[in-house]
Short mmCIF file of C-alpha atoms in Angstrom, two decimals:
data_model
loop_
_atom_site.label_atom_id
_atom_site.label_comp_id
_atom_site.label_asym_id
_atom_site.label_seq_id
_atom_site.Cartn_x
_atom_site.Cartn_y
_atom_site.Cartn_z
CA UNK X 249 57.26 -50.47 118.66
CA UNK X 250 55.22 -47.41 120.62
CA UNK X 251 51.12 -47.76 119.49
CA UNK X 252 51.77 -44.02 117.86
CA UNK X 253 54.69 -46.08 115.16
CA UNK X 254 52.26 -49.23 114.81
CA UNK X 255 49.41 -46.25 113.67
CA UNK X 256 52.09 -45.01 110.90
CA UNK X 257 53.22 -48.36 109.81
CA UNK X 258 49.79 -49.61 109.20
CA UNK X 259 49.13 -46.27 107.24
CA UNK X 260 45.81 -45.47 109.55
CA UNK X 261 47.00 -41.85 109.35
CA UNK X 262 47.04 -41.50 105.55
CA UNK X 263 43.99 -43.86 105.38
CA UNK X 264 41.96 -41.08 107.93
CA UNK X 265 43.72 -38.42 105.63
CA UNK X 266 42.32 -39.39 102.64
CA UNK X 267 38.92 -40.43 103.58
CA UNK X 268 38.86 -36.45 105.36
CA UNK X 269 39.42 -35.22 101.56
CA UNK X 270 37.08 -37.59 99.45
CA UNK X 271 34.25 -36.62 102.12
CA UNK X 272 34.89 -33.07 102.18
CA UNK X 273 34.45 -32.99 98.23
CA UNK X 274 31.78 -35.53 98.87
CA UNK X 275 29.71 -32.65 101.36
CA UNK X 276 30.50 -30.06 97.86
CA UNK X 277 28.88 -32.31 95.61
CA UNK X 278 25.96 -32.63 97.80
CA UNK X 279 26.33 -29.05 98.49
CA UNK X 280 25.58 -28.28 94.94
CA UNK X 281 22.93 -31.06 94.32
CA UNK X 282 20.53 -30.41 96.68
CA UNK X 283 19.31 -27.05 95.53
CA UNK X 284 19.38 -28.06 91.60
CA UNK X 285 17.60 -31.61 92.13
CA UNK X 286 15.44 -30.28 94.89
CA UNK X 287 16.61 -32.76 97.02
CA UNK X 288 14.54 -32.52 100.86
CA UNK X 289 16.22 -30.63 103.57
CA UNK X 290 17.74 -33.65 105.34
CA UNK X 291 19.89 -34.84 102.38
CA UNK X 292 23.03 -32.79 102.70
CA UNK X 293 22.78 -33.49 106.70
CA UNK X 294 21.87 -37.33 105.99
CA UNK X 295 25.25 -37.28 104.14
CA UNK X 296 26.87 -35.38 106.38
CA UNK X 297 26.02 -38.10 108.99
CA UNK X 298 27.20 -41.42 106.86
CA UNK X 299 30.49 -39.60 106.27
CA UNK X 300 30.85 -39.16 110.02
CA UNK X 301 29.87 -42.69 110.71
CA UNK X 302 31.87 -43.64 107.98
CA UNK X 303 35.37 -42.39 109.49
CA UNK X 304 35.70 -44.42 112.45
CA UNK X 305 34.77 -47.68 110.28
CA UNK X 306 37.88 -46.26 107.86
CA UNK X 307 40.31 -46.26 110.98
CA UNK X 308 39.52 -49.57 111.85
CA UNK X 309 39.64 -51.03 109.01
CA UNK X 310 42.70 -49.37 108.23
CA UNK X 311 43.97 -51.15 111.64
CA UNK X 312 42.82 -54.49 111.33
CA UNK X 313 43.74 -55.37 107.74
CA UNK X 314 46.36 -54.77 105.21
CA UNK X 315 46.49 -54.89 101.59
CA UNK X 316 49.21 -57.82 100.24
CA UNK X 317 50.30 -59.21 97.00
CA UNK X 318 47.55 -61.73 97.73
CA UNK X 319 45.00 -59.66 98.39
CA UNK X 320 43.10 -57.55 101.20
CA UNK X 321 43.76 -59.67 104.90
CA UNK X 322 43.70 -59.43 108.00
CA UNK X 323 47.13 -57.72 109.46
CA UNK X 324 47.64 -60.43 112.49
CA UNK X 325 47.63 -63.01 109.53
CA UNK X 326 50.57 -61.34 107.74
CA UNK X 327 54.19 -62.21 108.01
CA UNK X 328 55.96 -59.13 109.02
CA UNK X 329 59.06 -59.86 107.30
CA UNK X 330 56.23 -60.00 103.82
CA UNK X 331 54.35 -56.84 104.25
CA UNK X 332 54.72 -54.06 101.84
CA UNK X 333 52.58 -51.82 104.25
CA UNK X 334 55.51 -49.03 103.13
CA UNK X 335 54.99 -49.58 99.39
CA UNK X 336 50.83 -49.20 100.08
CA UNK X 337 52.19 -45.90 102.11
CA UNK X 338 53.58 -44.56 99.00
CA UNK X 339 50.48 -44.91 96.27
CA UNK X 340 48.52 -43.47 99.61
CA UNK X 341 50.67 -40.48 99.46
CA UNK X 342 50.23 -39.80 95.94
CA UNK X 343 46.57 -40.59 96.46
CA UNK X 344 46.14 -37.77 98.66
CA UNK X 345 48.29 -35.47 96.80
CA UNK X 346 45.99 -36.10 93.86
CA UNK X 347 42.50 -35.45 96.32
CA UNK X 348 44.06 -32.07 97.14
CA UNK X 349 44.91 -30.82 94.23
CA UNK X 350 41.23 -31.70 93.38
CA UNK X 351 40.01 -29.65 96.44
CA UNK X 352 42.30 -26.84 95.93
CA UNK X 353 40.99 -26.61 92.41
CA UNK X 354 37.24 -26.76 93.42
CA UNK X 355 38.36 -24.18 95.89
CA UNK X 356 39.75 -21.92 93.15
CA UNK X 357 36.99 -22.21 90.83
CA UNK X 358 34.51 -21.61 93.85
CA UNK X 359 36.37 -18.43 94.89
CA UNK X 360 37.29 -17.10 91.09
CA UNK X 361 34.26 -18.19 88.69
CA UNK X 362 31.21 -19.09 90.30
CA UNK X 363 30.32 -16.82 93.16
CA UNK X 364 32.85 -13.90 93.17
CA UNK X 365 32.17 -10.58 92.45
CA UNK X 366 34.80 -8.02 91.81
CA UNK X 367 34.00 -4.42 92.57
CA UNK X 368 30.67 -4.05 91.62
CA UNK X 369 30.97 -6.06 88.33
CA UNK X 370 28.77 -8.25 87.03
CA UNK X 371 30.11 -12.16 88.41
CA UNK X 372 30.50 -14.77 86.56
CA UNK X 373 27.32 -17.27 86.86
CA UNK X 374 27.82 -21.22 86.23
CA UNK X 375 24.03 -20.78 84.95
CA UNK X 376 23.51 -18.82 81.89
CA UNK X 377 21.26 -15.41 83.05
CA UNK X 378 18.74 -13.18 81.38
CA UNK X 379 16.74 -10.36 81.84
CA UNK X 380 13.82 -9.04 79.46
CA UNK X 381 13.35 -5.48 79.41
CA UNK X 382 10.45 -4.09 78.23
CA UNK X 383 9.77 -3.96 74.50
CA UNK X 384 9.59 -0.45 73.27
CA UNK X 385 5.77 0.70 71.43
CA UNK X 386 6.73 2.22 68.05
CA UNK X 387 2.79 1.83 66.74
CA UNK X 388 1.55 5.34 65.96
CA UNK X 389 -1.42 4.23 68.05
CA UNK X 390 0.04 4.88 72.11
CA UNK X 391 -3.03 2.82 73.29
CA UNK X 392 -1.16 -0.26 71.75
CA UNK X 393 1.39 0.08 74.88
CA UNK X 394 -0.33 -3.07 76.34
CA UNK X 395 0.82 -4.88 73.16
CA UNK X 396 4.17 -4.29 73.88
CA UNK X 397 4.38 -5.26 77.51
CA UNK X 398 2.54 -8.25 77.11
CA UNK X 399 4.90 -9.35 74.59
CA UNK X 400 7.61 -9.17 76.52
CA UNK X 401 6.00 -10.43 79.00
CA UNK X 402 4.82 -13.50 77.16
CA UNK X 403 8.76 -13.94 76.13
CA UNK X 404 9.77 -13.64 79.95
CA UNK X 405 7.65 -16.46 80.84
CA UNK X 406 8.40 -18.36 77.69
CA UNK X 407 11.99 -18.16 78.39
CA UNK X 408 11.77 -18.56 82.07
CA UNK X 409 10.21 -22.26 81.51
CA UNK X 410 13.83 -23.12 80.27
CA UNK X 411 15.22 -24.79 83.94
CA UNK X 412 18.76 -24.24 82.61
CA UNK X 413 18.28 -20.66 81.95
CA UNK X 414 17.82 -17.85 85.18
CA UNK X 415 15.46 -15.39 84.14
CA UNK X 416 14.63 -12.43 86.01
CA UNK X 417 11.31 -11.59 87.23
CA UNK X 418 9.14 -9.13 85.29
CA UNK X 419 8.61 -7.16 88.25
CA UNK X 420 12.63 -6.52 88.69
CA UNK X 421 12.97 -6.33 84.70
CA UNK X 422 10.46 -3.30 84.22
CA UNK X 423 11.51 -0.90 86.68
CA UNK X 424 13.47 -0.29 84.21
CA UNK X 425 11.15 0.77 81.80
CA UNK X 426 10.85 4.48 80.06
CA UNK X 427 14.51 5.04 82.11
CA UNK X 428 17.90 5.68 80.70
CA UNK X 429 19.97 3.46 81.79
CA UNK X 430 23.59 1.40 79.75
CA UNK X 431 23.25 -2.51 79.64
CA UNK X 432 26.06 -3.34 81.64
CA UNK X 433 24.42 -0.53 84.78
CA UNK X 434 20.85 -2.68 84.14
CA UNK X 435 22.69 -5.81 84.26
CA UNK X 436 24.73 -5.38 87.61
CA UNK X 437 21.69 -4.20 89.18
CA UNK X 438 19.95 -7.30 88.30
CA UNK X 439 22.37 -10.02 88.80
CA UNK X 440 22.30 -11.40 84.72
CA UNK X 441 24.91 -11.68 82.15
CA UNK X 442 22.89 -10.96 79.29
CA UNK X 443 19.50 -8.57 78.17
CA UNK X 444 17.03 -8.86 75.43
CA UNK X 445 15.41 -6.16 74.18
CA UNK X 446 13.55 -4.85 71.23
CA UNK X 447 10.48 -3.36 69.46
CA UNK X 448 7.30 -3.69 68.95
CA UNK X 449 4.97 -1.89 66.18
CA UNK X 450 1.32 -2.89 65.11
CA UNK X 451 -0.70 -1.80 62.62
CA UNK X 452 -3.95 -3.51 62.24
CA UNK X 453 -3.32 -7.67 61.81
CA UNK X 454 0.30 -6.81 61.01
CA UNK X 455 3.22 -6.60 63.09
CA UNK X 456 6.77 -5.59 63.40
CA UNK X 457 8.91 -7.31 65.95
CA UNK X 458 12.46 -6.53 66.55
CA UNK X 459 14.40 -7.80 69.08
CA UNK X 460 18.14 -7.94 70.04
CA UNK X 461 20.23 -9.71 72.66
CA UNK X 462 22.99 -7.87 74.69
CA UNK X 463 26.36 -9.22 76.46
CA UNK X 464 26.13 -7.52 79.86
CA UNK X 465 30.09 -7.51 79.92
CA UNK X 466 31.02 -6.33 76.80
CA UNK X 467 27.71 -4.05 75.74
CA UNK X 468 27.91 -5.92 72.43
CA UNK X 469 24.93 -7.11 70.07
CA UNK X 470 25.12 -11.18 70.20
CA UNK X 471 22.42 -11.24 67.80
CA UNK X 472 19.41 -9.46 66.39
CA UNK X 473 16.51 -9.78 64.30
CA UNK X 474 13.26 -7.96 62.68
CA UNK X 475 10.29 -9.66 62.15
CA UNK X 476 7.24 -8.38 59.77
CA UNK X 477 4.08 -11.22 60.30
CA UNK X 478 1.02 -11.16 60.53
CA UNK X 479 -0.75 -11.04 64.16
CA UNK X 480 -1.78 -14.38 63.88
CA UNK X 481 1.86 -15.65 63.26
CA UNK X 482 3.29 -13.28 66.64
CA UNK X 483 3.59 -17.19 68.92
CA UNK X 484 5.84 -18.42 66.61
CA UNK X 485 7.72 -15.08 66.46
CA UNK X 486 7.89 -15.66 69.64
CA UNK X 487 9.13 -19.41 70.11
CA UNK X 488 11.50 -17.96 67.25
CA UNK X 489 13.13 -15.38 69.82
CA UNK X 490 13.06 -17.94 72.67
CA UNK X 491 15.11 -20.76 70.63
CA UNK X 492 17.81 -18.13 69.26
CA UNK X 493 18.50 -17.16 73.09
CA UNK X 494 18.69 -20.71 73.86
CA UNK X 495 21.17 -21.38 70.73
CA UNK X 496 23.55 -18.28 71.46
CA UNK X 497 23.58 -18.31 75.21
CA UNK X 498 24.76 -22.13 74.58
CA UNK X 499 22.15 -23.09 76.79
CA UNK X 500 22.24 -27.34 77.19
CA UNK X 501 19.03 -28.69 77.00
CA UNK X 502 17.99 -31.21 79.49
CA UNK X 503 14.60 -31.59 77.30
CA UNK X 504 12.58 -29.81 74.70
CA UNK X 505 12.75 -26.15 74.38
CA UNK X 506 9.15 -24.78 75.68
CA UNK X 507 6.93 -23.36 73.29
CA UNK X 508 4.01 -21.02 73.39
CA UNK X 509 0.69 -22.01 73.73
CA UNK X 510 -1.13 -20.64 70.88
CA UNK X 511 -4.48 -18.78 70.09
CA UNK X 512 -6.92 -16.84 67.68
CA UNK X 513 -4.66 -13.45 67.20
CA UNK X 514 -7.84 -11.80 68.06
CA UNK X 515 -7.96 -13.37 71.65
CA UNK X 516 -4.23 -12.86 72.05
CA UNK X 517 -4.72 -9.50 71.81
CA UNK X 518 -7.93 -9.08 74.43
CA UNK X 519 -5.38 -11.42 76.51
CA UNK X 520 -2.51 -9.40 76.32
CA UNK X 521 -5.10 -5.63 77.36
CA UNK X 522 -5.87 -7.78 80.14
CA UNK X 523 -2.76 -8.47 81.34
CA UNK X 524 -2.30 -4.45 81.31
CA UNK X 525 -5.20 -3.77 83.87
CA UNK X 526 -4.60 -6.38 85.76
CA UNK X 527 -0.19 -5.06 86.15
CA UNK X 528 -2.33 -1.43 86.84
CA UNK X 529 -2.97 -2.89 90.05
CA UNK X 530 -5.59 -0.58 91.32
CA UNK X 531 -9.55 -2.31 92.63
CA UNK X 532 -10.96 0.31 89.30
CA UNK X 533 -9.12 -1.95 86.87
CA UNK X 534 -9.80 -5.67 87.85
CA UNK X 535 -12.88 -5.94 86.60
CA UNK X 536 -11.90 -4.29 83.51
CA UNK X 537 -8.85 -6.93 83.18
CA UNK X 538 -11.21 -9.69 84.20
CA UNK X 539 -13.81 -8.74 80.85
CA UNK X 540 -11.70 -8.53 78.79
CA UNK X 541 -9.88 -12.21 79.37
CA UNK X 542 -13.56 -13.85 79.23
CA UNK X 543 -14.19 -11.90 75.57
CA UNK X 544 -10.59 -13.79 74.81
CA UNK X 545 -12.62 -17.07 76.20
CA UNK X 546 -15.57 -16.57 74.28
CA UNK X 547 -12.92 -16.25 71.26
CA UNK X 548 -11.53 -19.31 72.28
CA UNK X 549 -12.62 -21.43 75.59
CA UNK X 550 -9.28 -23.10 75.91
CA UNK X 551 -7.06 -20.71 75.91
CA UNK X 552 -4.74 -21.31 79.55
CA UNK X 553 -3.62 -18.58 80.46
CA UNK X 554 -6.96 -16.34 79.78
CA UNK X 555 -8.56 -18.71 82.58
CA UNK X 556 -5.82 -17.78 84.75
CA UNK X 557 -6.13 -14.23 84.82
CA UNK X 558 -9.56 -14.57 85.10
CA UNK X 559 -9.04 -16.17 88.58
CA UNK X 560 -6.43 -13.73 89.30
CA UNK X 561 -8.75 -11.10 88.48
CA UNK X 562 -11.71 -12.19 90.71
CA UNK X 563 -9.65 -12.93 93.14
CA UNK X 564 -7.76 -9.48 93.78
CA UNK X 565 -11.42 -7.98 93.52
CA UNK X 566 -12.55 -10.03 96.52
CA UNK X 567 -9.65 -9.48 98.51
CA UNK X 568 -10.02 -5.61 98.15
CA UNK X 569 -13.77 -5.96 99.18
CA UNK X 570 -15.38 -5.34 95.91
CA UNK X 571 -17.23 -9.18 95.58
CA UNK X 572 -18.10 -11.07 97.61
CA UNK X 573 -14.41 -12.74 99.74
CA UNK X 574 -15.81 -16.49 100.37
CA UNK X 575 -17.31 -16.45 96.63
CA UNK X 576 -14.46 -14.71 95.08
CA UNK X 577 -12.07 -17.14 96.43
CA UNK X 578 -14.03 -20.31 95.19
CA UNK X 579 -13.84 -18.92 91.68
CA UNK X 580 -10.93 -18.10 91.38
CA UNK X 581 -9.91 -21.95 92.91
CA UNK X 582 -12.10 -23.41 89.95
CA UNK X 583 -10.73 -21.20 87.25
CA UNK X 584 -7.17 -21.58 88.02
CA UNK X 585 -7.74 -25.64 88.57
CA UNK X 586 -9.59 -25.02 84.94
CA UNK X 587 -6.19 -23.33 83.91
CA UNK X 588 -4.07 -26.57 85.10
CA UNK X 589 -6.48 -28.73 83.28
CA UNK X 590 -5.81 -26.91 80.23
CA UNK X 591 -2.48 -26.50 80.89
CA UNK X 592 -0.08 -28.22 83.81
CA UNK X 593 2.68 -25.71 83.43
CA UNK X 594 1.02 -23.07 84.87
CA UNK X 595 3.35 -21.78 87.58
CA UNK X 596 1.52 -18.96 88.90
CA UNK X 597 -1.26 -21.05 89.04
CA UNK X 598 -0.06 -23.62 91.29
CA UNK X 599 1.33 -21.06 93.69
CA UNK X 600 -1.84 -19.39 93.84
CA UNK X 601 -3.85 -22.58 94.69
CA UNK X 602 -0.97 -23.01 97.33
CA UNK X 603 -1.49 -20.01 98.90
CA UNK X 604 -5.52 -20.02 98.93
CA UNK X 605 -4.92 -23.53 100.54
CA UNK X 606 -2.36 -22.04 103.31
CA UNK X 607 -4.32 -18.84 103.86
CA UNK X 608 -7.82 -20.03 103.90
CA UNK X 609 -7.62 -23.53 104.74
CA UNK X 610 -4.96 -24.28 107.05
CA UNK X 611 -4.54 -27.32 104.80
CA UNK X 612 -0.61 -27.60 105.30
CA UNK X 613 -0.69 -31.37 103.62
CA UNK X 614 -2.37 -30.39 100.52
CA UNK X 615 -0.52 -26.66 100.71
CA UNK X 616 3.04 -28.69 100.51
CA UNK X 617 1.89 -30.73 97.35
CA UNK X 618 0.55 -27.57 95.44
CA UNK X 619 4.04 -25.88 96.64
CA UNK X 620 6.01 -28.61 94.91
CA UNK X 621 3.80 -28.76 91.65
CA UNK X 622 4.30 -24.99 91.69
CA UNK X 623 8.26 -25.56 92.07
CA UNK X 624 8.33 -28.33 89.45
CA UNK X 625 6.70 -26.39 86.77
CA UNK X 626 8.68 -23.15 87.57
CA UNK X 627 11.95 -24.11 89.94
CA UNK X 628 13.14 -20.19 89.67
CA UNK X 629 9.93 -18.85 89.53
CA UNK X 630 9.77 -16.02 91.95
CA UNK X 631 6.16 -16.53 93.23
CA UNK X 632 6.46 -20.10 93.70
CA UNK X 633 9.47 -19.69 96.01
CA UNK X 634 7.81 -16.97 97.76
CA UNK X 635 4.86 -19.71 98.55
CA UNK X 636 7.85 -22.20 99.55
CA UNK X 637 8.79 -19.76 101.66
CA UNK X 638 5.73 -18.93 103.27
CA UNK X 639 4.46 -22.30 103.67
CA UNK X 640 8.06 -23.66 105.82
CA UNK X 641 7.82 -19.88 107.91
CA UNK X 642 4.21 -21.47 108.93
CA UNK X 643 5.57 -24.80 109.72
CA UNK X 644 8.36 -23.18 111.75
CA UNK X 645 11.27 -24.39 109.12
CA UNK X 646 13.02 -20.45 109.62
CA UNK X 647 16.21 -21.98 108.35
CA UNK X 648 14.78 -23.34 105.09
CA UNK X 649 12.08 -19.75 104.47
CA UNK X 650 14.98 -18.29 104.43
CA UNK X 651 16.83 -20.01 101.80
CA UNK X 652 13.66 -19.97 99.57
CA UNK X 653 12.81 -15.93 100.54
CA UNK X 654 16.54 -15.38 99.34
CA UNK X 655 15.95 -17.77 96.54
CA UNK X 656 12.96 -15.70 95.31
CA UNK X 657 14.84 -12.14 96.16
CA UNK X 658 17.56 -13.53 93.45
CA UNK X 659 15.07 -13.76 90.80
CA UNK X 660 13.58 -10.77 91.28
CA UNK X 661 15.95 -8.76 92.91
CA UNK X 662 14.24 -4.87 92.92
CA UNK X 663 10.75 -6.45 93.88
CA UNK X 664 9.35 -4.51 97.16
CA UNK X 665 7.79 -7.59 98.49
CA UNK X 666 10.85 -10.07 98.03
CA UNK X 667 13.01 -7.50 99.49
CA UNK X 668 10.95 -7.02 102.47
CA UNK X 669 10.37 -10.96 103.00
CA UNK X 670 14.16 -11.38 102.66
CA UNK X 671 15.00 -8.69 105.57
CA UNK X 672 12.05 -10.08 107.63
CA UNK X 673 13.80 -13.59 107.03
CA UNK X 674 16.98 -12.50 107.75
CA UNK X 675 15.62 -10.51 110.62
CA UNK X 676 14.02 -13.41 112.10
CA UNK X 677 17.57 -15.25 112.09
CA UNK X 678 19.11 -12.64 114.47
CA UNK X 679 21.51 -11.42 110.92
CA UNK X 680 20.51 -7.57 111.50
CA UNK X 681 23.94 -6.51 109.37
CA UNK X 682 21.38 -8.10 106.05
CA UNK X 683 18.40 -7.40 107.39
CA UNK X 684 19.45 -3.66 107.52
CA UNK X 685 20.90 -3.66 104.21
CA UNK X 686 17.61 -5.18 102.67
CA UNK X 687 15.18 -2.28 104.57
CA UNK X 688 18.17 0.79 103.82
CA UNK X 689 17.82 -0.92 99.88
CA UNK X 690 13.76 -0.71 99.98
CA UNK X 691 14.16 2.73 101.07
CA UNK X 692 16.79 3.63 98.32
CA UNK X 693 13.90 2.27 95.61
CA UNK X 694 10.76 2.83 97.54
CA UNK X 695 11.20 6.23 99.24
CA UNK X 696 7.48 6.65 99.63
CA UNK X 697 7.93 3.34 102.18
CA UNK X 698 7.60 5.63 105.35
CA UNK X 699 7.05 2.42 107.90
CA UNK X 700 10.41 0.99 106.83
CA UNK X 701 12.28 3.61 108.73
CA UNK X 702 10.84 2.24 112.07
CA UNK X 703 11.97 -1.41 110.57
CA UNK X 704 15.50 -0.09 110.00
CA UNK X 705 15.86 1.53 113.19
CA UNK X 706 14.99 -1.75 115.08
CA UNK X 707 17.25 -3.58 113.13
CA UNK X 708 19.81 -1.22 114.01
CA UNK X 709 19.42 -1.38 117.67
CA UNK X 710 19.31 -5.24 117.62
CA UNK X 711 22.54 -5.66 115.74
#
């Protein structure tokens, strides 16, 4: 009998065959792990590698002992005229048939539900997706426009906190805002399945909330509500709105549904003016913002989030050379560590401590450990990735800034900066087919952009 024969009788061939299949949807699994558990770089490689190792070790064994009536043994101790190497072949066969049916059918649901998008409309997500739009002002008082941002605001982050949820970045959500535009257009153009929007109308310590949730496919009302409470009652309003997404977007739990952190109605509502000069984004308004969330403080001292902008406040005035930069940047590291004290969920937080500790410290240790607190408190929160990002571009991890300036693009998908750090990524990676795209799409939203058309150009010439 020829060595090729002896391979088939001892089924080596269907052994390799099906160990090929079981580590191919082995690498998929792994595939889709690593990204949700945050698993470290080297994991899906690291597997990659025992499979490899493994193969050879399959083959041999395969060769050197056969499975009898008697159990697993060695094949030179087996009588020939005994073996039932042929009946092994057959449940090896089916075997096999069964892996690739299994791979054909991950295939098919890879291609046809997950990732695919036909002609412009909105694909199919495995994770349920949202996007806030901005809550209209219907008090007769227009000054009360800050009101109804921050709420939405408020229920963007309060949603957002929900790991099983995606949520798209405020920043992405209100362009939108004062435009004409259907569901299902808003929708495509920012990757989600489903909006929430509403009302908002205050009158003194009452208010009227309404707020409705939107298929994306079918531009049909899931659910809606009106609320009429007073201000002091608006956080559970709001942890109202939160849990009825949850409950009709069938979102599965993996804990407890995040609530918000609650106030004096009076603070919440120096918080949430704040919140509006600071978004104006202009050196004339920081300190304004910055006032007005320490006369929410003196209100009440405790209160998270008014720390936070605080820090944020201070710190946006040093940078633009209106305090003091050294000074500037200690406060706003002791307010924003005041913030986490108060409150550990803090994304922004984190990623700003991160990103002080990058930029002014060259402290890449301590930057990597603020990075993951900031990615642990907020995994698809847009300015945490961008710090992920940042911090592996410094450490000369291209490959992984990449993934994590794409990452951050997909939650905020019309942002300016996350569009330009994903064509500077991809433009660092020698792929000048996206890098192009992501400049031409700046351009297309940012026409006022003038630089970018040198950036395009280049890009251009290189691919």
């Amino acid at each position: 009998m020829s060595f090729f024969e002896e391979l088939k009788r001892r089924n080596v061939f269907r052994v390799a065959a099906a160990y090929v299949i079981v580590a191919w949807l082995l690498m998929q699994v792994a595939d889709t792990l690593g990204p949700a558990l945050r698993l470290p770089e080297w994991f899906q490689s690291g597997t990659l590698f025992v499979l490899l190792m493994g193969l050879p070790l399959a083959i041999i064994f395969a060769w050197a002992f056969e499975m009898t009536p008697e159990g697993l043994m060695l094949e030179k101790d087996v009588d020939r005229s005994k073996s039932i190497t042929r009946q092994t072949g057959q449940k090896l066969n089916v075997t096999i048939i069964t892996l690739l049916g299994l791979a054909v059918g991950y295939l098919l649901l890879d291609k046809f539900v997950f990732e695919h998008d036909h002609s412009g409309e909105i694909a199919a997500m495995a994770t349920p997706s949202i996007a806030v739009l901005p809550f209209t002002n219907m008090s007769d008082d227009a000054s009360n426009e800050f009101f109804a941002d921050g709420i939405t605001e408020e229920l963007l982050n309060l949603l957002a906190k929900v790991p099983e949820l995606h949520v798209t970045s405020r920043t992405s959500a209100f362009q939108f805002k004062g435009k004409d535009f259907d569901i299902p257009a808003i929708a495509n153009q920012l990757g989600v399945n489903h909006v929430l929007e509403g009302s908002v109308r205050k009158s003194g310590t009452l208010v009227r909330i309404t707020a409705q949730l939107i298929s994306a496919a079918t531009d049909k009302h899931l659910w809606s509500e009106t609320y009429d409470r007073e201000l002091d009652d608006v956080f559970a309003i709001q942890d109202e709105i939160a849990q009825k997404v949850v409950d009709e977007l069938h979102v599965t739990l993996l804990g407890e549904a995040p609530t918000t952190r609650e106030t004096d109605g009076r603070a919440y509502a120096l918080y949430l003016e704040g919140l509006h000069y600071l978004d104006l984004d202009g050196p004339e308004f920081w300190p304004k913002a910055q006032a007005l969330f320490e006369q929410a403080l003196d209100i009440d001292p405790e209160y998270a989030p008014a720390w936070f902008g605080k820090a944020q406040a201070i710190r946006e005035t040093a940078n633009w050379g209106n305090y003091d930069l050294d000074e500037g940047t200690a406060l706003a590291r002791e307010w924003a560590n005041h913030a986490l004290e108060l409150d550990p969920t803090l994304t922004e937080a984190w990623a700003m401590l991160a990103h002080l500790t990058l930029i002014y410290d060259w402290d890449w240790t301590e930057a990597e450990r603020l990075v993951n607190e900031a990615l642990k408190a907020g995994p698809t929160n847009p300015a945490a990735l961008a710090e992920a990002a940042r911090l592996n571009q410094t450490l000369g991890r291209i490959e992984a800034a990449r993934r994590y300036y794409d990452a951050a693009l997909a939650s905020d998908p019309l942002s300016n900066t996350r569009l330009r750090e994903a064509g500077v990524a991809a433009w660092w990676q020698r792929d000048f087919e996206r890098a192009e795209a992501l400049f031409v799409k700046i351009e297309d939203l940012y026409p006022d952009g003038a630089w970018l058309g040198d950036r395009v150009a280049v890009a251009l010439l290189q691919g």
